[in-house]
PDB file of C-alpha atoms in Angstrom:
ATOM      1  CA  MET A   1      62.716  74.668  86.255  1.00  0.00           C
ATOM      2  CA  PRO A   2      61.792  78.327  85.639  1.00  0.00           C
ATOM      3  CA  ALA A   3      63.922  80.326  83.220  1.00  0.00           C
ATOM      4  CA  PRO A   4      66.531  82.563  84.899  1.00  0.00           C
ATOM      5  CA  ALA A   5      65.558  86.170  85.373  1.00  0.00           C
ATOM      6  CA  PRO A   6      67.084  88.544  82.809  1.00  0.00           C
ATOM      7  CA  ALA A   7      70.057  90.575  83.962  1.00  0.00           C
ATOM      8  CA  ALA A   8      69.202  93.973  85.321  1.00  0.00           C
ATOM      9  CA  PRO A   9      70.089  96.780  82.911  1.00  0.00           C
ATOM     10  CA  VAL A  10      73.163  98.800  83.756  1.00  0.00           C
ATOM     11  CA  GLU A  11      72.448 102.461  84.351  1.00  0.00           C
ATOM     12  CA  PRO A  12      74.270 104.865  82.025  1.00  0.00           C
ATOM     13  CA  GLY A  13      77.646 105.868  83.459  1.00  0.00           C
ATOM     14  CA  ARG A  14      77.797 102.881  85.814  1.00  0.00           C
ATOM     15  CA  ARG A  15      79.946  99.782  85.503  1.00  0.00           C
ATOM     16  CA  PRO A  16      78.430  96.307  85.416  1.00  0.00           C
ATOM     17  CA  ALA A  17      78.868  94.297  88.603  1.00  0.00           C
ATOM     18  CA  THR A  18      82.360  92.884  89.003  1.00  0.00           C
ATOM     19  CA  PRO A  19      82.831  89.100  89.251  1.00  0.00           C
ATOM     20  CA  LEU A  20      83.405  87.688  92.718  1.00  0.00           C
ATOM     21  CA  LEU A  21      87.021  87.838  93.841  1.00  0.00           C
ATOM     22  CA  ASN A  22      87.889  84.187  94.378  1.00  0.00           C
ATOM     23  CA  GLU A  23      90.490  81.694  93.234  1.00  0.00           C
ATOM     24  CA  ALA A  24      88.491  80.275  90.331  1.00  0.00           C
ATOM     25  CA  ASN A  25      87.715  83.698  88.884  1.00  0.00           C
ATOM     26  CA  LEU A  26      91.320  84.834  89.356  1.00  0.00           C
ATOM     27  CA  ILE A  27      92.550  81.791  87.421  1.00  0.00           C
ATOM     28  CA  GLU A  28      90.084  82.514  84.639  1.00  0.00           C
ATOM     29  CA  ALA A  29      91.117  86.178  84.540  1.00  0.00           C
ATOM     30  CA  ALA A  30      94.792  85.168  84.482  1.00  0.00           C
ATOM     31  CA  GLN A  31      94.260  82.824  81.552  1.00  0.00           C
ATOM     32  CA  SER A  32      92.926  85.812  79.618  1.00  0.00           C
ATOM     33  CA  ALA A  33      95.633  88.179  80.889  1.00  0.00           C
ATOM     34  CA  VAL A  34      98.722  86.029  80.408  1.00  0.00           C
ATOM     35  CA  SER A  35      99.270  86.729  76.714  1.00  0.00           C
ATOM     36  CA  ARG A  36      99.321  90.494  77.298  1.00  0.00           C
ATOM     37  CA  LEU A  37     101.723  90.082  80.198  1.00  0.00           C
ATOM     38  CA  GLN A  38     104.037  88.068  77.976  1.00  0.00           C
ATOM     39  CA  SER A  39     103.946  90.571  75.136  1.00  0.00           C
ATOM     40  CA  CYS A  40     104.096  93.822  77.120  1.00  0.00           C
ATOM     41  CA  CYS A  41     106.295  93.036  79.995  1.00  0.00           C
ATOM     42  CA  MET A  42     108.290  89.831  80.160  1.00  0.00           C
ATOM     43  CA  HIS A  43     111.324  91.455  78.573  1.00  0.00           C
ATOM     44  CA  VAL A  44     111.624  93.776  81.587  1.00  0.00           C
ATOM     45  CA  GLN A  45     114.738  92.999  83.616  1.00  0.00           C
ATOM     46  CA  ARG A  46     113.923  91.822  87.138  1.00  0.00           C
ATOM     47  CA  ARG A  47     116.208  91.936  90.154  1.00  0.00           C
ATOM     48  CA  ASP A  48     116.752  88.821  92.278  1.00  0.00           C
ATOM     49  CA  ASP A  49     114.453  90.142  95.024  1.00  0.00           C
ATOM     50  CA  SER A  50     111.627  91.076  92.634  1.00  0.00           C
ATOM     51  CA  ILE A  51     108.378  89.188  92.299  1.00  0.00           C
ATOM     52  CA  ASN A  52     108.241  86.295  89.838  1.00  0.00           C
ATOM     53  CA  TRP A  53     106.114  86.329  86.713  1.00  0.00           C
ATOM     54  CA  LEU A  54     103.426  83.986  88.008  1.00  0.00           C
ATOM     55  CA  GLU A  55     103.150  86.366  90.987  1.00  0.00           C
ATOM     56  CA  ALA A  56     102.916  89.462  88.779  1.00  0.00           C
ATOM     57  CA  LEU A  57     100.175  87.700  86.831  1.00  0.00           C
ATOM     58  CA  ALA A  58      98.185  87.194  90.037  1.00  0.00           C
ATOM     59  CA  ILE A  59      98.245  90.918  90.782  1.00  0.00           C
ATOM     60  CA  VAL A  60      97.297  92.113  87.298  1.00  0.00           C
ATOM     61  CA  SER A  61      94.526  89.498  87.263  1.00  0.00           C
ATOM     62  CA  ALA A  62      93.161  90.772  90.579  1.00  0.00           C
ATOM     63  CA  ALA A  63      93.332  94.331  89.237  1.00  0.00           C
ATOM     64  CA  VAL A  64      91.508  93.398  86.028  1.00  0.00           C
ATOM     65  CA  LEU A  65      88.908  91.266  87.816  1.00  0.00           C
ATOM     66  CA  SER A  66      88.268  94.032  90.362  1.00  0.00           C
ATOM     67  CA  GLN A  67      88.164  96.714  87.626  1.00  0.00           C
ATOM     68  CA  VAL A  68      90.489  98.957  89.600  1.00  0.00           C
ATOM     69  CA  ASP A  69      91.160 102.548  88.666  1.00  0.00           C
ATOM     70  CA  VAL A  70      94.282 102.751  90.808  1.00  0.00           C
ATOM     71  CA  ILE A  71      97.085 100.486  92.023  1.00  0.00           C
ATOM     72  CA  ILE A  72      98.986 101.574  95.134  1.00  0.00           C
ATOM     73  CA  GLU A  73     102.288  99.776  95.639  1.00  0.00           C
ATOM     74  CA  SER A  74     104.046  99.893  98.996  1.00  0.00           C
ATOM     75  CA  GLY A  75     107.713  98.910  98.971  1.00  0.00           C
ATOM     76  CA  VAL A  76     108.697  99.562  95.373  1.00  0.00           C
ATOM     77  CA  ALA A  77     112.420  98.767  95.790  1.00  0.00           C
ATOM     78  CA  SER A  78     113.990  98.629  92.301  1.00  0.00           C
ATOM     79  CA  GLY A  79     110.737  99.704  90.626  1.00  0.00           C
ATOM     80  CA  PHE A  80     110.421  96.468  88.632  1.00  0.00           C
ATOM     81  CA  SER A  81     106.845  95.616  89.550  1.00  0.00           C
ATOM     82  CA  SER A  82     105.599  99.197  89.204  1.00  0.00           C
ATOM     83  CA  GLU A  83     107.087  99.245  85.716  1.00  0.00           C
ATOM     84  CA  VAL A  84     105.230  96.012  84.941  1.00  0.00           C
ATOM     85  CA  TRP A  85     101.904  97.542  86.041  1.00  0.00           C
ATOM     86  CA  ALA A  86     102.635 100.660  83.976  1.00  0.00           C
ATOM     87  CA  ARG A  87     103.366  98.611  80.873  1.00  0.00           C
ATOM     88  CA  TYR A  88     100.476  96.207  81.358  1.00  0.00           C
ATOM     89  CA  PHE A  89      97.893  98.975  81.835  1.00  0.00           C
ATOM     90  CA  GLU A  90      99.355 101.318  79.218  1.00  0.00           C
ATOM     91  CA  GLY A  91      96.550 102.825  77.158  1.00  0.00           C
ATOM     92  CA  THR A  92      94.000 102.433  79.964  1.00  0.00           C
ATOM     93  CA  PRO A  93      92.909 104.960  82.617  1.00  0.00           C
ATOM     94  CA  THR A  94      94.533 102.898  85.415  1.00  0.00           C
ATOM     95  CA  ARG A  95      97.068 104.880  87.450  1.00  0.00           C
ATOM     96  CA  ILE A  96      99.859 103.633  89.689  1.00  0.00           C
ATOM     97  CA  TYR A  97     101.153 105.195  92.906  1.00  0.00           C
ATOM     98  CA  ALA A  98     104.536 103.756  93.876  1.00  0.00           C
ATOM     99  CA  ILE A  99     105.761 104.344  97.456  1.00  0.00           C
ATOM    100  CA  ASP A 100     109.199 103.540  98.869  1.00  0.00           C
ATOM    101  CA  SER A 101     111.325 104.737 101.775  1.00  0.00           C
ATOM    102  CA  ASP A 102     114.528 102.805 101.006  1.00  0.00           C
ATOM    103  CA  ALA A 103     114.056 100.803 104.201  1.00  0.00           C
ATOM    104  CA  GLU A 104     116.408  98.098 102.886  1.00  0.00           C
ATOM    105  CA  GLY A 105     119.253 100.588 102.467  1.00  0.00           C
ATOM    106  CA  ARG A 106     119.941  99.789  98.796  1.00  0.00           C
ATOM    107  CA  ASN A 107     119.623 103.390  97.557  1.00  0.00           C
ATOM    108  CA  ASP A 108     116.461 102.351  95.710  1.00  0.00           C
ATOM    109  CA  VAL A 109     114.545 105.625  95.950  1.00  0.00           C
ATOM    110  CA  PRO A 110     116.469 107.695  93.357  1.00  0.00           C
ATOM    111  CA  LEU A 111     116.945 104.677  91.086  1.00  0.00           C
ATOM    112  CA  ALA A 112     113.273 103.668  91.170  1.00  0.00           C
ATOM    113  CA  ALA A 113     112.160 107.277  90.659  1.00  0.00           C
ATOM    114  CA  GLN A 114     114.363 107.496  87.572  1.00  0.00           C
ATOM    115  CA  ARG A 115     113.220 104.124  86.265  1.00  0.00           C
ATOM    116  CA  LEU A 116     109.540 105.057  86.557  1.00  0.00           C
ATOM    117  CA  LYS A 117     109.890 108.600  85.197  1.00  0.00           C
ATOM    118  CA  PRO A 118     109.092 107.629  81.562  1.00  0.00           C
ATOM    119  CA  PHE A 119     105.633 106.341  82.563  1.00  0.00           C
ATOM    120  CA  PRO A 120     103.127 109.206  82.829  1.00  0.00           C
ATOM    121  CA  LYS A 121     100.516 107.144  84.693  1.00  0.00           C
ATOM    122  CA  VAL A 122     102.966 106.360  87.511  1.00  0.00           C
ATOM    123  CA  LYS A 123     103.509 108.714  90.445  1.00  0.00           C
ATOM    124  CA  PHE A 124     106.526 107.839  92.596  1.00  0.00           C
ATOM    125  CA  ILE A 125     106.333 108.878  96.252  1.00  0.00           C
ATOM    126  CA  ALA A 126     109.425 108.779  98.470  1.00  0.00           C
ATOM    127  CA  GLY A 127     108.284 108.157 102.022  1.00  0.00           C
ATOM    128  CA  ASP A 128     106.478 105.959 104.522  1.00  0.00           C
ATOM    129  CA  SER A 129     103.468 103.964 103.294  1.00  0.00           C
ATOM    130  CA  TRP A 130     101.820 104.267 106.715  1.00  0.00           C
ATOM    131  CA  LYS A 131     101.612 107.996 106.020  1.00  0.00           C
ATOM    132  CA  HIS A 132     101.074 108.148 102.283  1.00  0.00           C
ATOM    133  CA  ALA A 133      98.767 105.184 101.569  1.00  0.00           C
ATOM    134  CA  PRO A 134      95.946 106.409 103.885  1.00  0.00           C
ATOM    135  CA  GLN A 135      96.333 109.902 102.403  1.00  0.00           C
ATOM    136  CA  LEU A 136      95.914 108.441  98.922  1.00  0.00           C
ATOM    137  CA  LEU A 137      92.776 106.561  99.966  1.00  0.00           C
ATOM    138  CA  ASN A 138      91.327 109.869 101.120  1.00  0.00           C
ATOM    139  CA  GLU A 139      92.381 111.744  97.970  1.00  0.00           C
ATOM    140  CA  LEU A 140      91.106 108.974  95.675  1.00  0.00           C
ATOM    141  CA  ARG A 141      87.809 108.433  97.449  1.00  0.00           C
ATOM    142  CA  GLY A 142      85.179 106.805  95.252  1.00  0.00           C
ATOM    143  CA  GLN A 143      87.705 105.125  92.941  1.00  0.00           C
ATOM    144  CA  ARG A 144      88.356 101.395  92.837  1.00  0.00           C
ATOM    145  CA  ILE A 145      91.746 100.623  94.359  1.00  0.00           C
ATOM    146  CA  GLY A 146      94.050  97.613  94.478  1.00  0.00           C
ATOM    147  CA  VAL A 147      97.021  97.547  96.853  1.00  0.00           C
ATOM    148  CA  PHE A 148     100.278  95.609  96.533  1.00  0.00           C
ATOM    149  CA  ILE A 149     102.507  95.403  99.618  1.00  0.00           C
ATOM    150  CA  ASP A 150     106.128  94.334  99.130  1.00  0.00           C
ATOM    151  CA  GLY A 151     107.226  96.273 102.196  1.00  0.00           C
ATOM    152  CA  PRO A 152     106.809  96.401 105.093  1.00  0.00           C
ATOM    153  CA  LYS A 153     107.331  92.651 105.426  1.00  0.00           C
ATOM    154  CA  LEU A 154     105.873  89.858 107.539  1.00  0.00           C
ATOM    155  CA  GLN A 155     103.173  90.713 110.087  1.00  0.00           C
ATOM    156  CA  HIS A 156     103.857  94.427 109.566  1.00  0.00           C
ATOM    157  CA  GLY A 157     102.759  94.134 105.931  1.00  0.00           C
ATOM    158  CA  THR A 158      99.602  92.221 106.827  1.00  0.00           C
ATOM    159  CA  TRP A 159      98.778  94.781 109.505  1.00  0.00           C
ATOM    160  CA  LEU A 160      99.176  97.614 106.991  1.00  0.00           C
ATOM    161  CA  GLY A 161      97.024  95.807 104.420  1.00  0.00           C
ATOM    162  CA  LEU A 162      94.240  95.043 106.882  1.00  0.00           C
ATOM    163  CA  ASN A 163      94.206  98.637 108.087  1.00  0.00           C
ATOM    164  CA  LEU A 164      93.876  99.918 104.511  1.00  0.00           C
ATOM    165  CA  ILE A 165      91.003  97.488 103.898  1.00  0.00           C
ATOM    166  CA  ALA A 166      89.285  98.738 107.049  1.00  0.00           C
ATOM    167  CA  LEU A 167      89.831 102.380 106.115  1.00  0.00           C
ATOM    168  CA  SER A 168      87.944 102.224 102.832  1.00  0.00           C
ATOM    169  CA  SER A 169      85.602  99.981 100.877  1.00  0.00           C
ATOM    170  CA  ASP A 170      87.339 101.452  97.812  1.00  0.00           C
ATOM    171  CA  VAL A 171      90.168  98.966  98.500  1.00  0.00           C
ATOM    172  CA  LYS A 172      89.031  95.921  96.543  1.00  0.00           C
ATOM    173  CA  PHE A 173      92.017  93.720  97.334  1.00  0.00           C
ATOM    174  CA  VAL A 174      95.425  93.728  98.957  1.00  0.00           C
ATOM    175  CA  ALA A 175      98.226  91.541  97.594  1.00  0.00           C
ATOM    176  CA  GLN A 176     101.158  90.830  99.919  1.00  0.00           C
ATOM    177  CA  HIS A 177     104.541  89.461  98.825  1.00  0.00           C
ATOM    178  CA  ASP A 178     106.795  87.115 100.810  1.00  0.00           C
ATOM    179  CA  THR A 179     104.038  84.996 102.334  1.00  0.00           C
ATOM    180  CA  VAL A 180     105.317  81.417 101.932  1.00  0.00           C
ATOM    181  CA  GLU A 181     106.070  79.741 105.262  1.00  0.00           C
ATOM    182  CA  ALA A 182     109.842  80.168 104.905  1.00  0.00           C
ATOM    183  CA  ALA A 183     109.374  83.924 104.400  1.00  0.00           C
ATOM    184  CA  LEU A 184     106.948  84.449 107.279  1.00  0.00           C
ATOM    185  CA  LEU A 185     109.224  82.577 109.728  1.00  0.00           C
ATOM    186  CA  SER A 186     106.232  81.561 111.875  1.00  0.00           C
ATOM    187  CA  LYS A 187     104.169  78.430 111.328  1.00  0.00           C
ATOM    188  CA  GLU A 188     101.373  79.774 113.532  1.00  0.00           C
ATOM    189  CA  PHE A 189     101.071  82.958 111.487  1.00  0.00           C
ATOM    190  CA  TYR A 190     101.377  81.048 108.204  1.00  0.00           C
ATOM    191  CA  ASP A 191      98.576  78.685 109.265  1.00  0.00           C
ATOM    192  CA  GLY A 192      96.459  81.631 110.376  1.00  0.00           C
ATOM    193  CA  MET A 193      96.852  83.297 106.987  1.00  0.00           C
ATOM    194  CA  ALA A 194      96.090  79.998 105.222  1.00  0.00           C
ATOM    195  CA  SER A 195      92.772  79.543 107.020  1.00  0.00           C
ATOM    196  CA  TRP A 196      91.809  83.253 106.965  1.00  0.00           C
ATOM    197  CA  ASN A 197      88.518  83.712 105.151  1.00  0.00           C
ATOM    198  CA  ARG A 198      89.894  86.927 103.639  1.00  0.00           C
ATOM    199  CA  THR A 199      92.586  84.951 101.766  1.00  0.00           C
ATOM    200  CA  VAL A 200      91.408  84.287  98.207  1.00  0.00           C
ATOM    201  CA  LEU A 201      94.657  83.201  96.515  1.00  0.00           C
ATOM    202  CA  ARG A 202      98.139  81.915  97.366  1.00  0.00           C
ATOM    203  CA  THR A 203     100.336  81.649  94.302  1.00  0.00           C
ATOM    204  CA  TRP A 204     102.484  78.786  95.611  1.00  0.00           C
ATOM    205  CA  MET A 205      99.491  76.451  95.854  1.00  0.00           C
ATOM    206  CA  PRO A 206      99.049  73.787  93.102  1.00  0.00           C
ATOM    207  CA  ALA A 207      95.844  75.352  91.711  1.00  0.00           C
ATOM    208  CA  TRP A 208      97.842  78.406  90.553  1.00  0.00           C
ATOM    209  CA  ARG A 209     101.165  76.721  89.866  1.00  0.00           C
ATOM    210  CA  LYS A 210      99.789  74.094  87.510  1.00  0.00           C
ATOM    211  CA  HIS A 211      98.599  76.806  85.140  1.00  0.00           C
ATOM    212  CA  PHE A 212     101.359  79.400  85.395  1.00  0.00           C
ATOM    213  CA  SER A 213     104.676  77.931  86.657  1.00  0.00           C
ATOM    214  CA  ARG A 214     105.822  77.824  83.041  1.00  0.00           C
ATOM    215  CA  LEU A 215     106.131  81.622  83.059  1.00  0.00           C
ATOM    216  CA  ASP A 216     109.192  81.257  85.299  1.00  0.00           C
ATOM    217  CA  ASN A 217     110.425  78.018  83.697  1.00  0.00           C
ATOM    218  CA  CYS A 218     109.579  76.175  86.900  1.00  0.00           C
ATOM    219  CA  SER A 219     108.275  72.686  87.441  1.00  0.00           C
ATOM    220  CA  VAL A 220     104.662  72.478  88.580  1.00  0.00           C
ATOM    221  CA  ASP A 221     105.916  70.289  91.430  1.00  0.00           C
ATOM    222  CA  THR A 222     108.112  73.025  92.904  1.00  0.00           C
ATOM    223  CA  ASN A 223     107.322  76.587  93.860  1.00  0.00           C
ATOM    224  CA  CYS A 224     108.914  79.642  92.240  1.00  0.00           C
ATOM    225  CA  GLY A 225     109.161  82.811  94.247  1.00  0.00           C
ATOM    226  CA  TRP A 226     108.376  83.883  97.791  1.00  0.00           C
ATOM    227  CA  GLY A 227     104.621  83.914  97.294  1.00  0.00           C
ATOM    228  CA  ILE A 228     101.814  86.372  96.726  1.00  0.00           C
ATOM    229  CA  LEU A 229      98.780  86.178  98.992  1.00  0.00           C
ATOM    230  CA  ILE A 230      95.687  88.089  97.898  1.00  0.00           C
ATOM    231  CA  MET A 231      93.227  89.212 100.546  1.00  0.00           C
ATOM    232  CA  ALA A 232      89.742  90.459  99.788  1.00  0.00           C
ATOM    233  CA  GLY A 233      88.439  93.907 100.661  1.00  0.00           C
ATOM    234  CA  ILE A 234      85.221  94.556 102.520  1.00  0.00           C
ATOM    235  CA  GLU A 235      83.189  94.729  99.313  1.00  0.00           C
ATOM    236  CA  THR A 236      83.802  90.973  99.038  1.00  0.00           C
ATOM    237  CA  LEU A 237      83.989  90.193 102.761  1.00  0.00           C
ATOM    238  CA  PRO A 238      82.574  92.729 105.228  1.00  0.00           C
ATOM    239  CA  MET A 239      84.594  93.316 108.376  1.00  0.00           C
ATOM    240  CA  THR A 240      82.585  92.108 111.360  1.00  0.00           C
ATOM    241  CA  ARG A 241      85.277  92.601 114.019  1.00  0.00           C
ATOM    242  CA  THR A 242      87.707  95.331 114.892  1.00  0.00           C
ATOM    243  CA  VAL A 243      90.876  95.468 112.821  1.00  0.00           C
ATOM    244  CA  MET A 244      92.918  94.359 115.826  1.00  0.00           C
ATOM    245  CA  ALA A 245      90.595  91.426 116.586  1.00  0.00           C
ATOM    246  CA  GLU A 246      90.759  90.185 113.006  1.00  0.00           C
ATOM    247  CA  PHE A 247      94.530  90.574 112.967  1.00  0.00           C
ATOM    248  CA  ARG A 248      94.967  88.723 116.260  1.00  0.00           C
ATOM    249  CA  SER A 249      92.899  85.836 114.899  1.00  0.00           C
ATOM    250  CA  LEU A 250      95.825  85.183 112.507  1.00  0.00           C
ATOM    251  CA  ASN A 251      98.167  84.362 115.441  1.00  0.00           C
ATOM    252  CA  PRO A 252     100.728  86.957 114.345  1.00  0.00           C
ATOM    253  CA  GLY A 253     102.917  86.670 117.435  1.00  0.00           C
ATOM    254  CA  ALA A 254     105.977  88.875 117.302  1.00  0.00           C
ATOM    255  CA  SER A 255     107.947  89.570 114.159  1.00  0.00           C
ATOM    256  CA  LYS A 256     111.333  87.828 114.122  1.00  0.00           C
ATOM    257  CA  ARG A 257     112.921  90.320 111.708  1.00  0.00           C
TER     258      ARG A 257
END
């Protein structure tokens, strides 16, 4: 068997190629990231509707693996997860844009803005993600971007994420919260998301749980949280259909909320 070819040299000022965004590489990245998450962040108080720790780990692992410069969060609510990203990436160039419109009516906007004020790498934006997220993609053109959607929910969140992926190859991944079957309220849509070739990770599946359920003091045999699904951007999986055609292939039906 011939010896493998030597790796191509990296040009000055350019990053080495990023590893492929898939489940195995995300697990490996998470195993390296977990100790920092525990030390920097797991004292942060979370609200009952916030993401769980094994879910937060999935997002920071996707961000690290994808070498993102920017995280855009849609649906910040209490500001818990944006604070976690700020603490985890403290001391790095990574910036966070946190968007919320108080759609749940819990007066989250002023509270989240105040909570995130001490973190200089976080910019809080009060408003609609459908307006502000595309504007950010345009302003941040050429930078590597990860997106986390915790609002809008259900099919509306998936539709937003897929549109952002289609808008720019700078979007390396989109993570969506509340994607277990009980949260989506539609078996057809859940099955469509499960078989979607853009889906690279679901945190409630055994492959993730067996490594990281301990972060939430959960049994490996039971799920903690409402689920994070990570979908790949077009750098990993080019879009060969229209956005609407790809979305319809997921059998979204009509939202029941």
